[in-house]
Coordinates of C-alpha atoms in Angstrom, one line a residue:
Chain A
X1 CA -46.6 -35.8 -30.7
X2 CA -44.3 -39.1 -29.5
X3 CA -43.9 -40.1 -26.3
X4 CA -40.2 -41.2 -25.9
X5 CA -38.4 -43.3 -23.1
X6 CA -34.9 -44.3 -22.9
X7 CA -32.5 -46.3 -21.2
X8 CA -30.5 -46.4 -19.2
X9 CA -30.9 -43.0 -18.4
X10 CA -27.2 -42.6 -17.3
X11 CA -24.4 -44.9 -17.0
X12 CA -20.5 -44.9 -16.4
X13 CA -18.9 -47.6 -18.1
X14 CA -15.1 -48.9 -18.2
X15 CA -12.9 -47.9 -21.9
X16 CA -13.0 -51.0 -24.0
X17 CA -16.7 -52.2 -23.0
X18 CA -20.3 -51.7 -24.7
X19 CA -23.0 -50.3 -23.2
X20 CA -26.8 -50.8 -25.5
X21 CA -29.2 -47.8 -25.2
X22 CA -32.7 -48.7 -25.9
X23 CA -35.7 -46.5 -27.3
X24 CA -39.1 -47.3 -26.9
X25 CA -41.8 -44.7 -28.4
X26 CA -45.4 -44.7 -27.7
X27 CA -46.4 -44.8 -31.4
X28 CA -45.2 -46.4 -34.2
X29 CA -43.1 -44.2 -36.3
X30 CA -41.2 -44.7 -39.6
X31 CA -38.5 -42.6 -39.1
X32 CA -36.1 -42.5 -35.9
X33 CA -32.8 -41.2 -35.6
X34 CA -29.8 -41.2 -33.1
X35 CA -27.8 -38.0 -31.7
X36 CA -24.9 -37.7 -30.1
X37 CA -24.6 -34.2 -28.0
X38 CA -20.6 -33.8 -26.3
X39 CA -20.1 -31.9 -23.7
X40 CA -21.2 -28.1 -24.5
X41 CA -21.5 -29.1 -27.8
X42 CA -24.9 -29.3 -29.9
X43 CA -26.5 -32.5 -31.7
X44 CA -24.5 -34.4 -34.0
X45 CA -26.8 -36.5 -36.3
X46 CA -25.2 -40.3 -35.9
X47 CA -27.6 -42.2 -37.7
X48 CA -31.5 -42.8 -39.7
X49 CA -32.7 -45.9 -38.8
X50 CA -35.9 -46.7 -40.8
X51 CA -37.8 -50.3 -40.1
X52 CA -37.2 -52.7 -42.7
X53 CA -34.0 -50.8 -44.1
X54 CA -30.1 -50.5 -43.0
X55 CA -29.7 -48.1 -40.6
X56 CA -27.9 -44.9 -42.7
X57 CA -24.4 -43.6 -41.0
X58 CA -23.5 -40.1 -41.3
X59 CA -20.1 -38.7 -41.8
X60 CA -17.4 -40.3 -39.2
X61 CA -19.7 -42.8 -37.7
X62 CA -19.8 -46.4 -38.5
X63 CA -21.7 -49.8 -37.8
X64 CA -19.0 -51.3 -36.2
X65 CA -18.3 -48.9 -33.5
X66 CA -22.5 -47.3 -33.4
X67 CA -24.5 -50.9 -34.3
X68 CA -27.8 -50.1 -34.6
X69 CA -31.0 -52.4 -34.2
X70 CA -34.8 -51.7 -35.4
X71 CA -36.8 -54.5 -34.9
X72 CA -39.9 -52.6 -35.0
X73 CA -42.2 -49.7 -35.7
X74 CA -41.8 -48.4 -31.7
X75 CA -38.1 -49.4 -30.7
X76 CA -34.5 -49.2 -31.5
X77 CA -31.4 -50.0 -29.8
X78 CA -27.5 -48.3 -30.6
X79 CA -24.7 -49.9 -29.2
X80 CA -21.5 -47.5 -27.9
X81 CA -19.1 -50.7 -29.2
X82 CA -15.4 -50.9 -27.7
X83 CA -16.0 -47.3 -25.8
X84 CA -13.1 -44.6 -24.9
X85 CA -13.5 -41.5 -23.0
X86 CA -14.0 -39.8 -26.0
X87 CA -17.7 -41.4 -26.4
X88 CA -18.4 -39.8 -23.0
X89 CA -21.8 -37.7 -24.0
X90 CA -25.1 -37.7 -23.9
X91 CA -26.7 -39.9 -26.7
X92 CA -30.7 -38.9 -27.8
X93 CA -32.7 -41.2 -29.7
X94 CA -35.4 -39.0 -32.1
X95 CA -38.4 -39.7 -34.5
X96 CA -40.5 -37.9 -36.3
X97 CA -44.2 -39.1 -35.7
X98 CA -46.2 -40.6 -38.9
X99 CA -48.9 -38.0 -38.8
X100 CA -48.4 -36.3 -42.7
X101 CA -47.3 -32.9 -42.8
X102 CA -46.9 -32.5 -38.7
X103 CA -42.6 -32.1 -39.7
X104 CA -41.5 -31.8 -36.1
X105 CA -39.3 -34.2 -34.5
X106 CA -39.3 -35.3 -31.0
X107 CA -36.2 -36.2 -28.5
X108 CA -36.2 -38.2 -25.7
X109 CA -34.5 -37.8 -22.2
X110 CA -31.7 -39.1 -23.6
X111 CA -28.6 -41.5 -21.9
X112 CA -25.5 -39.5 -20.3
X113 CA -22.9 -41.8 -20.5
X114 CA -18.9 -41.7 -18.9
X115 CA -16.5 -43.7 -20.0
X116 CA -13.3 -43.9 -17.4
Chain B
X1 CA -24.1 -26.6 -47.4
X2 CA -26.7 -26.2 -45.7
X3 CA -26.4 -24.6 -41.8
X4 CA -27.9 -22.6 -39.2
X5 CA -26.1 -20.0 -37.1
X6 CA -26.5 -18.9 -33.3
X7 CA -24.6 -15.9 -33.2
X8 CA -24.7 -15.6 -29.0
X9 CA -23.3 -18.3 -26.7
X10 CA -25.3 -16.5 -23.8
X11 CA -28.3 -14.4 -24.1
X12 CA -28.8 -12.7 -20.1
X13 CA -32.1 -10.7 -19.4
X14 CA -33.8 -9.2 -16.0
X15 CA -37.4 -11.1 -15.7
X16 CA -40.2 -9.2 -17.2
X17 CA -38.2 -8.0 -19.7
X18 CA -38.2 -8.3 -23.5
X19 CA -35.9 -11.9 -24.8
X20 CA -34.7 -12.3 -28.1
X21 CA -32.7 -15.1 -29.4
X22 CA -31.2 -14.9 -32.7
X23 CA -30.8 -17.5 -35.4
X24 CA -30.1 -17.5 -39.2
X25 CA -30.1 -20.2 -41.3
X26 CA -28.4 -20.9 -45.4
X27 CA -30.8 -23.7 -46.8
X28 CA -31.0 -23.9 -50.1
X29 CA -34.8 -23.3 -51.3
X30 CA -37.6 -22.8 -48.5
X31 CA -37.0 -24.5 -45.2
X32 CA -38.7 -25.8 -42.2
X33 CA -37.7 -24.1 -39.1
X34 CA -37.4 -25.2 -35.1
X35 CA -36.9 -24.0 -31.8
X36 CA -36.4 -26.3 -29.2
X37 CA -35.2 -25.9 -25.7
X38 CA -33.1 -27.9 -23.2
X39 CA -33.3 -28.3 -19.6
X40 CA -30.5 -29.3 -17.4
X41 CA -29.7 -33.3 -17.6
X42 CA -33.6 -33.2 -20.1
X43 CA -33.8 -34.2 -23.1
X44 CA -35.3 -31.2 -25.8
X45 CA -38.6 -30.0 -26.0
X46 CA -40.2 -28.7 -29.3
X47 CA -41.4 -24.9 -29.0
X48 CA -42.8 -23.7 -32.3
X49 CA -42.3 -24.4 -36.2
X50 CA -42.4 -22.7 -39.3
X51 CA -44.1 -24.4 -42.4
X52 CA -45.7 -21.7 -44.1
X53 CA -48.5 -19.0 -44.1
X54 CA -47.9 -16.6 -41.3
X55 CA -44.2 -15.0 -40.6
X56 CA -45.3 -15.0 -36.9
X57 CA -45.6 -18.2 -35.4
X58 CA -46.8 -18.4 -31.9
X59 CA -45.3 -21.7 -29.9
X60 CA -45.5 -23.3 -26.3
X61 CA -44.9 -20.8 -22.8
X62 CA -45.6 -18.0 -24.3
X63 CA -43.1 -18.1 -27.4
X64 CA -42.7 -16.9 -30.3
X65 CA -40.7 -16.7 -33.6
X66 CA -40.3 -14.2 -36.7
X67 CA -39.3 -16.2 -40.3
X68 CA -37.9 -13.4 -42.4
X69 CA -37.2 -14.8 -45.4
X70 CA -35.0 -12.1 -47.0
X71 CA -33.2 -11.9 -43.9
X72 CA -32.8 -15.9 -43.6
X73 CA -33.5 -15.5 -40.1
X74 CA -36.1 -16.8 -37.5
X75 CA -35.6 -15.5 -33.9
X76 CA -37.1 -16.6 -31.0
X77 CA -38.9 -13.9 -28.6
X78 CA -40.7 -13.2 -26.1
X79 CA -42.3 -10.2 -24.7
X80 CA -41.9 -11.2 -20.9
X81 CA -39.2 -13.5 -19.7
X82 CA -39.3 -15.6 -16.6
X83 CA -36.9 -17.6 -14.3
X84 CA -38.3 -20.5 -15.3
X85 CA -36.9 -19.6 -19.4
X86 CA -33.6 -20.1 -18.4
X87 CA -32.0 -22.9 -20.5
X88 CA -30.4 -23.8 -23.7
X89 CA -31.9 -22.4 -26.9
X90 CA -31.7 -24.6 -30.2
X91 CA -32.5 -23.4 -33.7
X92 CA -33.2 -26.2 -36.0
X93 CA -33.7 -26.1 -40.1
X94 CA -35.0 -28.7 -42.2
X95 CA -34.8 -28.7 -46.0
X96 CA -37.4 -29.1 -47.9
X97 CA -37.0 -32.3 -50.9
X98 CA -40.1 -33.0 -52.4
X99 CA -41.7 -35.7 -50.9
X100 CA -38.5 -36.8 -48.9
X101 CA -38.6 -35.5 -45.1
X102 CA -35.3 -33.7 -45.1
X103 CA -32.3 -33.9 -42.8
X104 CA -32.5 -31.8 -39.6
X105 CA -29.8 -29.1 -38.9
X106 CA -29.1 -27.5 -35.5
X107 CA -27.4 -24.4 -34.2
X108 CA -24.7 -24.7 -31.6
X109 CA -27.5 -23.1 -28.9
X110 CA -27.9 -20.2 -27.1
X111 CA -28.1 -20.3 -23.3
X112 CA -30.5 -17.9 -21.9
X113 CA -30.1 -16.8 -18.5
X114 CA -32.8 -14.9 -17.3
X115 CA -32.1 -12.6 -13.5
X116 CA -34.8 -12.3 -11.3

């Protein structure tokens, strides 16, 4: 398994700023991915960020507005750019541990964030 | 396309009793399948996986899940609920590509409300 912190856990920011989650994992892992779960809602997939590659946007999100950083084999950052109320949700970072053939994917605690 | 459905928003059971919590999945070829659950203001916590070998996979707290294949279906059970199950329910699938760890897909969730 991967041991997963985030932070800040929560925050309430004003619209128009950027608020920078970071993700720090016990292990180093190849694979980490960030969520985006609304209100009620379930996890959207926002974005793969693999070391040493691009980070890869799905559908409807882009680098401009979801920036993404992985410096490393253990941390990642995603910045909420320019937010509105409508980024108001929780945001999870993910990974999927290196060990081969172990498939599951951890979450972390994830960041609740409200934008007024 | 590949999906998962959650047919019940709310699944509410007396403790002790029997829980079931349905999901299907459409994934081309043969997927992996999750359960994970979600505490209030947590993050989500891996229960059990299907790879292979044994329909019936036995997971953390005394959970369980059935992959019927012809069925495309994977439901979570229990034979003796607690308080302490109350939360929300996800169903995840991954498809399988070779050598390439596959995208994760998640149901909406199921919230399980369990009455002492």
């Amino acid at each position: 398994s991967a041991v997963i912190s985030q932070k800040p856990s929560r925050d309430i920011c004003q619209r128009g700023t950027s608020l920078t989650i970071q993700c720090q994992v016990d292990s180093q892992v190849t694979m980490m991915f960030w969520y985006r779960q609304q209100p009620g809602q379930s996890l959207t997939l926002i974005a793969t960020a693999n070391q040493g590659s691009e980070a890869t946007y799905e559908s409807g999100f882009v680098i401009d507005k979801f920036p993404i950083s992985r410096p490393n084999l253990t941390f990642s950052t995603l910045t909420v750019s320019n937010m509105s109320p409508e980024d108001s949700s929780i945001y999870l970072c993910s990974v999927v541990p290196g060990l081969a053939g172990s498939y599951e994917q951890y979450f972390g605690p994830g960041t609740r964030l409200t934008v007024t | 396309a590949q999906s998962v459905a959650q047919p019940e928003d709310q699944v509410n059971v007396a403790e002790g009793n029997p829980l079931t919590v349905k999901c299907t999945y459409s994934v081309s070829g043969n997927p992996y399948l999750f359960w994970y659950v979600q505490y209030p203001n947590r993050g989500l916590q891996f229960l059990l996986k299907y790879i292979t070998g044994d329909n019936l996979v036995k997971g953390s707290y005394g959970f369980e899940a059935e992959f019927n294949k012809s069925q495309t279906s994977f439901h979570l059970k229990k034979p003796s609920a607690l308080v302490s199950d109350s939360a929300l329910y996800f169903c995840a699938v991954r498809d399988r590509r070779g050598s390439t760890l596959g995208r994760l897909y998640f149901g909406r969730g199921t919230q399980l409300t369990v009455w002492p």
